[in-house]
PDB file of C-alpha atoms in Angstrom:
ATOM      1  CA  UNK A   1      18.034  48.007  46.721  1.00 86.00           C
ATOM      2  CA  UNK A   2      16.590  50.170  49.662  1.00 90.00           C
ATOM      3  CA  UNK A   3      14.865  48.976  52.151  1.00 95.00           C
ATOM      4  CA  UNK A   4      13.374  50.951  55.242  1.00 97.00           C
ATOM      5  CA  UNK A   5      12.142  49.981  58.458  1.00 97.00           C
ATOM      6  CA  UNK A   6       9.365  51.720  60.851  1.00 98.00           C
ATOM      7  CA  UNK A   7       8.068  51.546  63.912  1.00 97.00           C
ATOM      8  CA  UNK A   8       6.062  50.998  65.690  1.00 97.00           C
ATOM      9  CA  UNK A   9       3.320  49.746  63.920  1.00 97.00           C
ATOM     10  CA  UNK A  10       0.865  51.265  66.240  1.00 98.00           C
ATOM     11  CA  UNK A  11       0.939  54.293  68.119  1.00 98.00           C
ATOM     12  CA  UNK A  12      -1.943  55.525  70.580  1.00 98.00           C
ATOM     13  CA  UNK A  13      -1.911  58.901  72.505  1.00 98.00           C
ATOM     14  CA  UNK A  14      -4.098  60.834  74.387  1.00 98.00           C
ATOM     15  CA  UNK A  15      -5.261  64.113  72.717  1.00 97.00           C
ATOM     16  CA  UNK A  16      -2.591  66.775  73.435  1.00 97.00           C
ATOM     17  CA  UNK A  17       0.454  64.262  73.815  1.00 97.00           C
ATOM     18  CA  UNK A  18       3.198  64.086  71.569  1.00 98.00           C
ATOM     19  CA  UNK A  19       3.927  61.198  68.762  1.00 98.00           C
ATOM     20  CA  UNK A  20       7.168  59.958  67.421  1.00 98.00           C
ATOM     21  CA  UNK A  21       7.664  57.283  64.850  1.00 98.00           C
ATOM     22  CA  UNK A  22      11.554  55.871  63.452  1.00 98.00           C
ATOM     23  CA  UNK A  23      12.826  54.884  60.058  1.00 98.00           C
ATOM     24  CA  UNK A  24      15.971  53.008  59.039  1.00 98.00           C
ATOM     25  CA  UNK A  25      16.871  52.934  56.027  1.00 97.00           C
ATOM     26  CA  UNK A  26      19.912  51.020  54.384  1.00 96.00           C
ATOM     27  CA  UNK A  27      21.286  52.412  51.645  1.00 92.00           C
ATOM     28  CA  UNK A  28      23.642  55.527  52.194  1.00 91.00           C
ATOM     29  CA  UNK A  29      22.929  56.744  49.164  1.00 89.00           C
ATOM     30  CA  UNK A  30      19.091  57.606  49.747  1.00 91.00           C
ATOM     31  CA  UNK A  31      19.308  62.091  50.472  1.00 91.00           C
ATOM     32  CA  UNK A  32      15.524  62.394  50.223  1.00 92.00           C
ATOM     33  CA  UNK A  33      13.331  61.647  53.125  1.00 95.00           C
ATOM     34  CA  UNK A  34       9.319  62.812  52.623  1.00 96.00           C
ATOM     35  CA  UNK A  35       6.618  61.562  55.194  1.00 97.00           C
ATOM     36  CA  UNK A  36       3.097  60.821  54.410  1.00 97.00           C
ATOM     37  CA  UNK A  37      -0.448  60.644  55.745  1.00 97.00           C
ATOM     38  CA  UNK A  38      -3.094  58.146  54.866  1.00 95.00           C
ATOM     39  CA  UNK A  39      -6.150  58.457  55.914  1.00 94.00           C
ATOM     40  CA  UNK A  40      -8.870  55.596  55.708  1.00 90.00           C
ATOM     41  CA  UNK A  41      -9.564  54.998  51.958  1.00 88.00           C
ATOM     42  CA  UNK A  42      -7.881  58.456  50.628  1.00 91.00           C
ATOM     43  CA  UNK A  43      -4.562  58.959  49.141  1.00 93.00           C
ATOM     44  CA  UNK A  44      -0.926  59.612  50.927  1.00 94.00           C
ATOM     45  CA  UNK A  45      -0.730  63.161  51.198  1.00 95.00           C
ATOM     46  CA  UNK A  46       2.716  64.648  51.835  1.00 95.00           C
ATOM     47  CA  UNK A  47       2.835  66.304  55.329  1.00 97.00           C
ATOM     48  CA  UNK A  48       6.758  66.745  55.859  1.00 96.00           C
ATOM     49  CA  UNK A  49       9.850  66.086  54.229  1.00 94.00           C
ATOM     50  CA  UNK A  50      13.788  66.297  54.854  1.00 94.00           C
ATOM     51  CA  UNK A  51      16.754  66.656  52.378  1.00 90.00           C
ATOM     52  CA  UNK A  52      19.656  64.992  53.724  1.00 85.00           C
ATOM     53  CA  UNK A  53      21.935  67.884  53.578  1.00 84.00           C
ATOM     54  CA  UNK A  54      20.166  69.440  56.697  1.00 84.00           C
ATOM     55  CA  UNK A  55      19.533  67.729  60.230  1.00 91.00           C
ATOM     56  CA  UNK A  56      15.798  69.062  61.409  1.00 94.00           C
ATOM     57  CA  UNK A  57      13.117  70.447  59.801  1.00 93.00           C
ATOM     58  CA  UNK A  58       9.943  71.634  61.264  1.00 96.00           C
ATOM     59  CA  UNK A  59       6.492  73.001  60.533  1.00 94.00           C
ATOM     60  CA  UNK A  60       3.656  74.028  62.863  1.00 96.00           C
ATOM     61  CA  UNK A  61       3.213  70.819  65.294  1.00 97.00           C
ATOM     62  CA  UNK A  62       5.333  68.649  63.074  1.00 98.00           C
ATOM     63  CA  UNK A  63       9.072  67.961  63.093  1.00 97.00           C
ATOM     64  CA  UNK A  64      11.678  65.381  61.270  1.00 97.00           C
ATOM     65  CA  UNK A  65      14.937  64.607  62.325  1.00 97.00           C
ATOM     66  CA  UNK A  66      17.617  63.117  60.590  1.00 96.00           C
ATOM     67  CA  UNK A  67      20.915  61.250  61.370  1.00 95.00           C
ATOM     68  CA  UNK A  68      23.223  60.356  58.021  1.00 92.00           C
ATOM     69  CA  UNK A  69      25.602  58.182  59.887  1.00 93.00           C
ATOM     70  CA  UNK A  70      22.588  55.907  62.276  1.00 94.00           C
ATOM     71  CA  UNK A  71      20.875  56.222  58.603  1.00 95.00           C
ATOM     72  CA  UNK A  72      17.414  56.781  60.726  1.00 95.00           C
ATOM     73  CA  UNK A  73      14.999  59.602  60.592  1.00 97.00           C
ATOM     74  CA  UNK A  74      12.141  60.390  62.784  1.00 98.00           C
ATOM     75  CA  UNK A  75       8.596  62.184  62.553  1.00 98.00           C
ATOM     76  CA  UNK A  76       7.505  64.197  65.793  1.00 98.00           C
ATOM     77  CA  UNK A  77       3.994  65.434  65.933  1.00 98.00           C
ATOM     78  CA  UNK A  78       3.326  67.389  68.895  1.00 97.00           C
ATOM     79  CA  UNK A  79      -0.042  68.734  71.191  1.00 98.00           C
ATOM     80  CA  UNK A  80      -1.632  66.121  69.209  1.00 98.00           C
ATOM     81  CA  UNK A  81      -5.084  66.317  67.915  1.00 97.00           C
ATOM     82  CA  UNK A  82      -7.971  63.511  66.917  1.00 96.00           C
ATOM     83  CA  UNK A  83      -7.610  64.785  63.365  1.00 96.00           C
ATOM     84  CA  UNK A  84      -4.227  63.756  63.342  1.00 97.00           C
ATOM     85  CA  UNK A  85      -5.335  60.256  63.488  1.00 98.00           C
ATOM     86  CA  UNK A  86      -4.124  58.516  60.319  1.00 98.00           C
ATOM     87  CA  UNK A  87      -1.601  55.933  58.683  1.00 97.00           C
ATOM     88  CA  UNK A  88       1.955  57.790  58.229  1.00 98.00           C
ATOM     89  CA  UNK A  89       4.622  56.097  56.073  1.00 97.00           C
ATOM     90  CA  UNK A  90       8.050  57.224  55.965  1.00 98.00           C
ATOM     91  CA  UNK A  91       9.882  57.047  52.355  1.00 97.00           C
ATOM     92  CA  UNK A  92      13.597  57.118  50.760  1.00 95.00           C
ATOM     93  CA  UNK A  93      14.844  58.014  47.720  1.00 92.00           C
ATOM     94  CA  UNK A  94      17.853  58.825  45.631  1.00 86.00           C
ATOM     95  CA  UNK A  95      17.502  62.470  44.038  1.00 78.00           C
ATOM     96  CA  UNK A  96      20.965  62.323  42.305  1.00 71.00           C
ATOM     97  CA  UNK A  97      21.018  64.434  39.046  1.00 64.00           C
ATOM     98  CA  UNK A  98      22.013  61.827  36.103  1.00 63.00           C
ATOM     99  CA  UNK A  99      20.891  58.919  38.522  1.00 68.00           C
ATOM    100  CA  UNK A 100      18.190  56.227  37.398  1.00 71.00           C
ATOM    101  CA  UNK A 101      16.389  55.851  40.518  1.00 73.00           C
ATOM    102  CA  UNK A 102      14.625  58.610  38.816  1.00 80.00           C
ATOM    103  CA  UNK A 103      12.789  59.526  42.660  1.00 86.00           C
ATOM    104  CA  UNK A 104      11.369  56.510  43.329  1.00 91.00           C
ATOM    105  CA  UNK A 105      10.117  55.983  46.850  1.00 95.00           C
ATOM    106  CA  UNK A 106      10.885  52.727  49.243  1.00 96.00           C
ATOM    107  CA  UNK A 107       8.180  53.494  52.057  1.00 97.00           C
ATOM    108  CA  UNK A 108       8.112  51.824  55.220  1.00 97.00           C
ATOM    109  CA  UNK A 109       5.504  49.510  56.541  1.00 96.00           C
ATOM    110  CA  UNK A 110       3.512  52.213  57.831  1.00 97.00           C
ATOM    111  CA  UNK A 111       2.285  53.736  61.350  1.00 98.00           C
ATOM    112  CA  UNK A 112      -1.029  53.542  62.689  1.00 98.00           C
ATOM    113  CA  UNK A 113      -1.364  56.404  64.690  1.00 98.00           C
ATOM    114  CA  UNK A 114      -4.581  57.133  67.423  1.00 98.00           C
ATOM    115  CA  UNK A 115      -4.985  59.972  69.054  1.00 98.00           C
ATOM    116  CA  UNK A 116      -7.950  59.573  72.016  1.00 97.00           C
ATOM    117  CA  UNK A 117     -10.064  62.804  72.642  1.00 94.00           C
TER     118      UNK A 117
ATOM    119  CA  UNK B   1      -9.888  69.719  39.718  1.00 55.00           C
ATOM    120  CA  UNK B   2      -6.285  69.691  39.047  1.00 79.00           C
ATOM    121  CA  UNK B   3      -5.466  66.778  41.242  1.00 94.00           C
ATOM    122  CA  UNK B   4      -3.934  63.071  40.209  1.00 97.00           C
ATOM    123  CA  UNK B   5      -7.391  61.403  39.057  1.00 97.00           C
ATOM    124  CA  UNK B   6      -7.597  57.679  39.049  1.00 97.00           C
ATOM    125  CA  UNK B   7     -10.713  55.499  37.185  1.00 97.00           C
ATOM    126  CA  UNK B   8     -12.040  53.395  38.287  1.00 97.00           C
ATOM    127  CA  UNK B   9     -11.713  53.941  41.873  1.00 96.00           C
ATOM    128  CA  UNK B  10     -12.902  49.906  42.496  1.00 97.00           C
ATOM    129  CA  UNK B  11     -12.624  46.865  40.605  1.00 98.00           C
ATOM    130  CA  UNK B  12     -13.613  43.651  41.155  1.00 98.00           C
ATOM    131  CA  UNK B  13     -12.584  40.962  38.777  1.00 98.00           C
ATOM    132  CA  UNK B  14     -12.739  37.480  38.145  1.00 97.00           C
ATOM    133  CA  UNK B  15      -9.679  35.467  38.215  1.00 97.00           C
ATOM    134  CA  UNK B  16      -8.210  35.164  34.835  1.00 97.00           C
ATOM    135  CA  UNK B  17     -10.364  38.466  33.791  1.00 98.00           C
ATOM    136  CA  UNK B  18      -7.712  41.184  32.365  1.00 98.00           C
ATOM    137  CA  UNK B  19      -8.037  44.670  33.787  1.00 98.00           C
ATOM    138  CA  UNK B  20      -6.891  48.085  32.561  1.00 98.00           C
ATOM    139  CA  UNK B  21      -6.330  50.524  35.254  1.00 98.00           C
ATOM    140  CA  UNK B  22      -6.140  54.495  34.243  1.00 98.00           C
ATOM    141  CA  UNK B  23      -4.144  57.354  35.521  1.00 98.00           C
ATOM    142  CA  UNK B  24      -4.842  61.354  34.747  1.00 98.00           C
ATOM    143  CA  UNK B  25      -1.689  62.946  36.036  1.00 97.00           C
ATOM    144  CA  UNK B  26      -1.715  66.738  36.815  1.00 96.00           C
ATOM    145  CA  UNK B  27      -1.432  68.701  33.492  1.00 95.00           C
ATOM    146  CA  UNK B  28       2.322  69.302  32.989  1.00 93.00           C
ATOM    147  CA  UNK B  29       3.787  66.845  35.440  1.00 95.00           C
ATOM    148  CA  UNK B  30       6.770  64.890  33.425  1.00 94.00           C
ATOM    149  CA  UNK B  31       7.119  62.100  36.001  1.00 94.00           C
ATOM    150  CA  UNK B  32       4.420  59.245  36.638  1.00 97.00           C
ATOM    151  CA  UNK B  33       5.085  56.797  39.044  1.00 97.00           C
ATOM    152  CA  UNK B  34       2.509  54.037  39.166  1.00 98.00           C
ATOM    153  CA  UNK B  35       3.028  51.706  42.881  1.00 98.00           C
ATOM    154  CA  UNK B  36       0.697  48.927  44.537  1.00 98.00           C
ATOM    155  CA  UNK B  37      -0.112  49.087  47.946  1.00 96.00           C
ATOM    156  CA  UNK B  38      -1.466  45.609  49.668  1.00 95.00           C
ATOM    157  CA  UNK B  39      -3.450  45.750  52.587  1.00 92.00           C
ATOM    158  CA  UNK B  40      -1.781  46.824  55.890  1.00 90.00           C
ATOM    159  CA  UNK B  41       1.402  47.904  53.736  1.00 93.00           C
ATOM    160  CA  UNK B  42       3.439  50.417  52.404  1.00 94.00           C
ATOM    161  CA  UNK B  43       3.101  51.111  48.669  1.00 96.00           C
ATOM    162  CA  UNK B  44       6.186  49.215  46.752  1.00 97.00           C
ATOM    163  CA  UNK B  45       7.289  50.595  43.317  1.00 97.00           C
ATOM    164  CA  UNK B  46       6.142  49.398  39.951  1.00 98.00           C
ATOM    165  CA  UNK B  47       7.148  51.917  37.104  1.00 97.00           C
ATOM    166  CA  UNK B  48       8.041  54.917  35.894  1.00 95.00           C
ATOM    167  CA  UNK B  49       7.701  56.781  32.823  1.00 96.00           C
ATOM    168  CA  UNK B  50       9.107  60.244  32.088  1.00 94.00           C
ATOM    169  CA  UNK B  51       6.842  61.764  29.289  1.00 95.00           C
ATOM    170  CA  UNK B  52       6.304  59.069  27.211  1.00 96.00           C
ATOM    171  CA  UNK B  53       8.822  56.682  28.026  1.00 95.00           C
ATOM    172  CA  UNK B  54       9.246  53.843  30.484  1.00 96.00           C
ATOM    173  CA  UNK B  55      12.264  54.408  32.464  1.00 93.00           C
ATOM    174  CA  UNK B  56      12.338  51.836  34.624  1.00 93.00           C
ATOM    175  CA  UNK B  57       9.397  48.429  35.380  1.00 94.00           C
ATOM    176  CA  UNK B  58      12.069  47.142  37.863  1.00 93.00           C
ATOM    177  CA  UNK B  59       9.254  46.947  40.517  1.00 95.00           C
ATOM    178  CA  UNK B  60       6.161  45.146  37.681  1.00 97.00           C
ATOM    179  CA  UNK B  61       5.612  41.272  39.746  1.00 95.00           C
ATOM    180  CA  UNK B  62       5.553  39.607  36.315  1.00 94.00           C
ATOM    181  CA  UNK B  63       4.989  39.514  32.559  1.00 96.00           C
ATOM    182  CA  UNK B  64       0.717  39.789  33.476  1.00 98.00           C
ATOM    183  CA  UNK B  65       1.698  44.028  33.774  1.00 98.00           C
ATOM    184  CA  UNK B  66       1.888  46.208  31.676  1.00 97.00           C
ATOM    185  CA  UNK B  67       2.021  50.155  31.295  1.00 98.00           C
ATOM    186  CA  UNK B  68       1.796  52.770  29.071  1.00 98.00           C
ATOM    187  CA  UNK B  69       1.569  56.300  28.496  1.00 97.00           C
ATOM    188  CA  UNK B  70       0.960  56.637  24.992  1.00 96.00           C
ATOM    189  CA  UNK B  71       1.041  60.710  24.805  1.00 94.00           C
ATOM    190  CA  UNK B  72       2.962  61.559  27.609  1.00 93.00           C
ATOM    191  CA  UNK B  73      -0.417  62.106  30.195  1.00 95.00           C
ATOM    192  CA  UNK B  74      -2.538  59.434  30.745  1.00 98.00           C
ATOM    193  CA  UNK B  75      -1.209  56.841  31.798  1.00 98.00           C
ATOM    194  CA  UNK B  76      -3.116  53.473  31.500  1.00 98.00           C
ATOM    195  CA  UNK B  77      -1.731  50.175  34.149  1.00 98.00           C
ATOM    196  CA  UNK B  78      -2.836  46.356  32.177  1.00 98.00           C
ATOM    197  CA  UNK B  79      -2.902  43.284  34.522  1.00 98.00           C
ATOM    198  CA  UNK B  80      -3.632  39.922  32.080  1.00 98.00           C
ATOM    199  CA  UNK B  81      -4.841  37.027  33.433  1.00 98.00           C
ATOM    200  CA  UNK B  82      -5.491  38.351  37.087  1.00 98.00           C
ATOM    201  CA  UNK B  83      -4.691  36.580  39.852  1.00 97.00           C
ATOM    202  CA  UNK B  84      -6.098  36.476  43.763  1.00 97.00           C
ATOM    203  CA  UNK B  85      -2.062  37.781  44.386  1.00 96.00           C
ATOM    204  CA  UNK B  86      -2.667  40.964  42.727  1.00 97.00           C
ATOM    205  CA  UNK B  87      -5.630  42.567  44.877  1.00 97.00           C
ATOM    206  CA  UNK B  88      -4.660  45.411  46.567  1.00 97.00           C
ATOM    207  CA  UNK B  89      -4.744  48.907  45.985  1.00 97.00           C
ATOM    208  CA  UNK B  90      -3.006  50.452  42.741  1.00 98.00           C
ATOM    209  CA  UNK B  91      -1.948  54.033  42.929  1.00 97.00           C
ATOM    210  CA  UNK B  92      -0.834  56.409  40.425  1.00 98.00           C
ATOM    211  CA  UNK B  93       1.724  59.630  41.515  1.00 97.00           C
ATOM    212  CA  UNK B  94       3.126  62.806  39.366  1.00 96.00           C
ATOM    213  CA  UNK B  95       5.699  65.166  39.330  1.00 93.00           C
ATOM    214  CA  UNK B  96       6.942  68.399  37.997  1.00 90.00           C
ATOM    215  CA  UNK B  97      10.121  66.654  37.434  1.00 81.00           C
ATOM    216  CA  UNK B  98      11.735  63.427  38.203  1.00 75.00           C
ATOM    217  CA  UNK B  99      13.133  64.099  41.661  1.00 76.00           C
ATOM    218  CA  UNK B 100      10.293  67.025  42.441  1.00 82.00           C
ATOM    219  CA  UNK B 101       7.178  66.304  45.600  1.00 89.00           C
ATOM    220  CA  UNK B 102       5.142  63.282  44.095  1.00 93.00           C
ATOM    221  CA  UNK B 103       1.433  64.061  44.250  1.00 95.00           C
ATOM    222  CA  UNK B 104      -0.355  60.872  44.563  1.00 96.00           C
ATOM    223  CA  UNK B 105      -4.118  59.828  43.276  1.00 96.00           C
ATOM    224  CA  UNK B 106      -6.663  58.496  45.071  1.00 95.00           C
ATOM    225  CA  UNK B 107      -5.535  54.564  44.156  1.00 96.00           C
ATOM    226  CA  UNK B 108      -7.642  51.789  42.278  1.00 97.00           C
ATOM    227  CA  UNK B 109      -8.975  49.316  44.996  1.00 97.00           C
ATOM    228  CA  UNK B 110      -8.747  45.540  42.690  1.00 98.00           C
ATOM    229  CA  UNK B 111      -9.926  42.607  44.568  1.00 98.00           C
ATOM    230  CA  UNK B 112      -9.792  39.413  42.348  1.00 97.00           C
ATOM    231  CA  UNK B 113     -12.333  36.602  43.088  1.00 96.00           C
TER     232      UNK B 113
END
């Protein structure tokens, strides 16, 4: 099955710094690649995510990039702010029409991200 | 609120004690995705049901869990015979569709004495 890998585990930044955290993932087949935020006792909430028929998305301070071939994608948050302080899991999944990984998500270990006023 | 709603938000049970975990999805969402989420980690895959039937319980640890989703809404997560393994924190995600943005509830913390 899939299996993705992020790091680092933790990240601290000073306020106004930028952030970037990696995924690999291993199976070529994955096309769907969301990213989440976790805050402290609440649920993930979807921030970004990236189909794999496009390279770079981006909204507001937050970008993803994405290389098919390395199979690795990557979550940029920029002019960070203390709010932005969180957990942030990458995911995978298989979107195929017909498939029967009906969507489910393999998430990565998870990112503890700081950002210091 | 037309959120994913989760009950009860914490558990604590005795080991051996069986549990029943419940899910509200958001009205209309097909897909339900239940996952568990131990402390420090990602949340791994248990089920899935589209409507009212299970698709796929690749991901359930053992024969203790069980799932259902009787109607095709509420979906309700059984652990039998709980076990100091299973504490962690169970959540519960929707869908329009099956390959749509999964909206996730706030999670069941279970810690098992």
């Amino acid at each position: 099955g899939e299996n993705v890998e992020q790091h680092p585990s933790t990240l601290s930044v000073q306020e106004g710094d930028s952030a970037v955290i990696k995924c690999t993932y291993s199976d070529s087949a994955s096309n769907y690649f969301p990213w989440y935020k976790q805050e402290l006792g609440k649920r993930p909430q979807l921030i970004i995510d990236i189909r794999s028929n496009v390279g770079e998305k981006k909204d507001q301070r937050i970008a993803v990039t994405l290389n098919k071939t390395a199979k690795h994608f990557s979550l940029h948050i920029t002019e960070t702010q203390p709010e932005d302080s969180a957990v942030y899991f990458c995911a995978a999944s298989m979107t195929h029409a017909g498939g029967t990984s009906y969507g489910k998500l393999t998430f990565g270990q998870g990112t503890i991200l700081t950002v210091h006023p | 609120g037309a959120g994913v709603s989760q009950s009860p938000r914490y558990k604590v049970a005795k080991r051996g004690q069986d549990v029943a975990l419940r899910c509200d999805p958001i009205s209309g969402h097909v897909s339900l995705f239940w996952y568990q989420q131990a402390l420090g980690q990602g949340p791994e895959f248990l089920t899935y049901f589209q409507n009212e039937a299970q698709l796929d319980k690749s991901g359930l640890p053992s024969d203790r869990f069980f799932a259902e989703r009787p109607e095709g809404s509420v979906s309700t997560l059984k652990i039998q015979r709980t076990q100091q393994e299973d504490s962690a924190v169970y959540l519960c995600a929707s869908s329009l569709l099956e390959y749509n943005e999964q909206f996730f509830g706030p999670g069941t913390r279970l810690t098992v004495l």
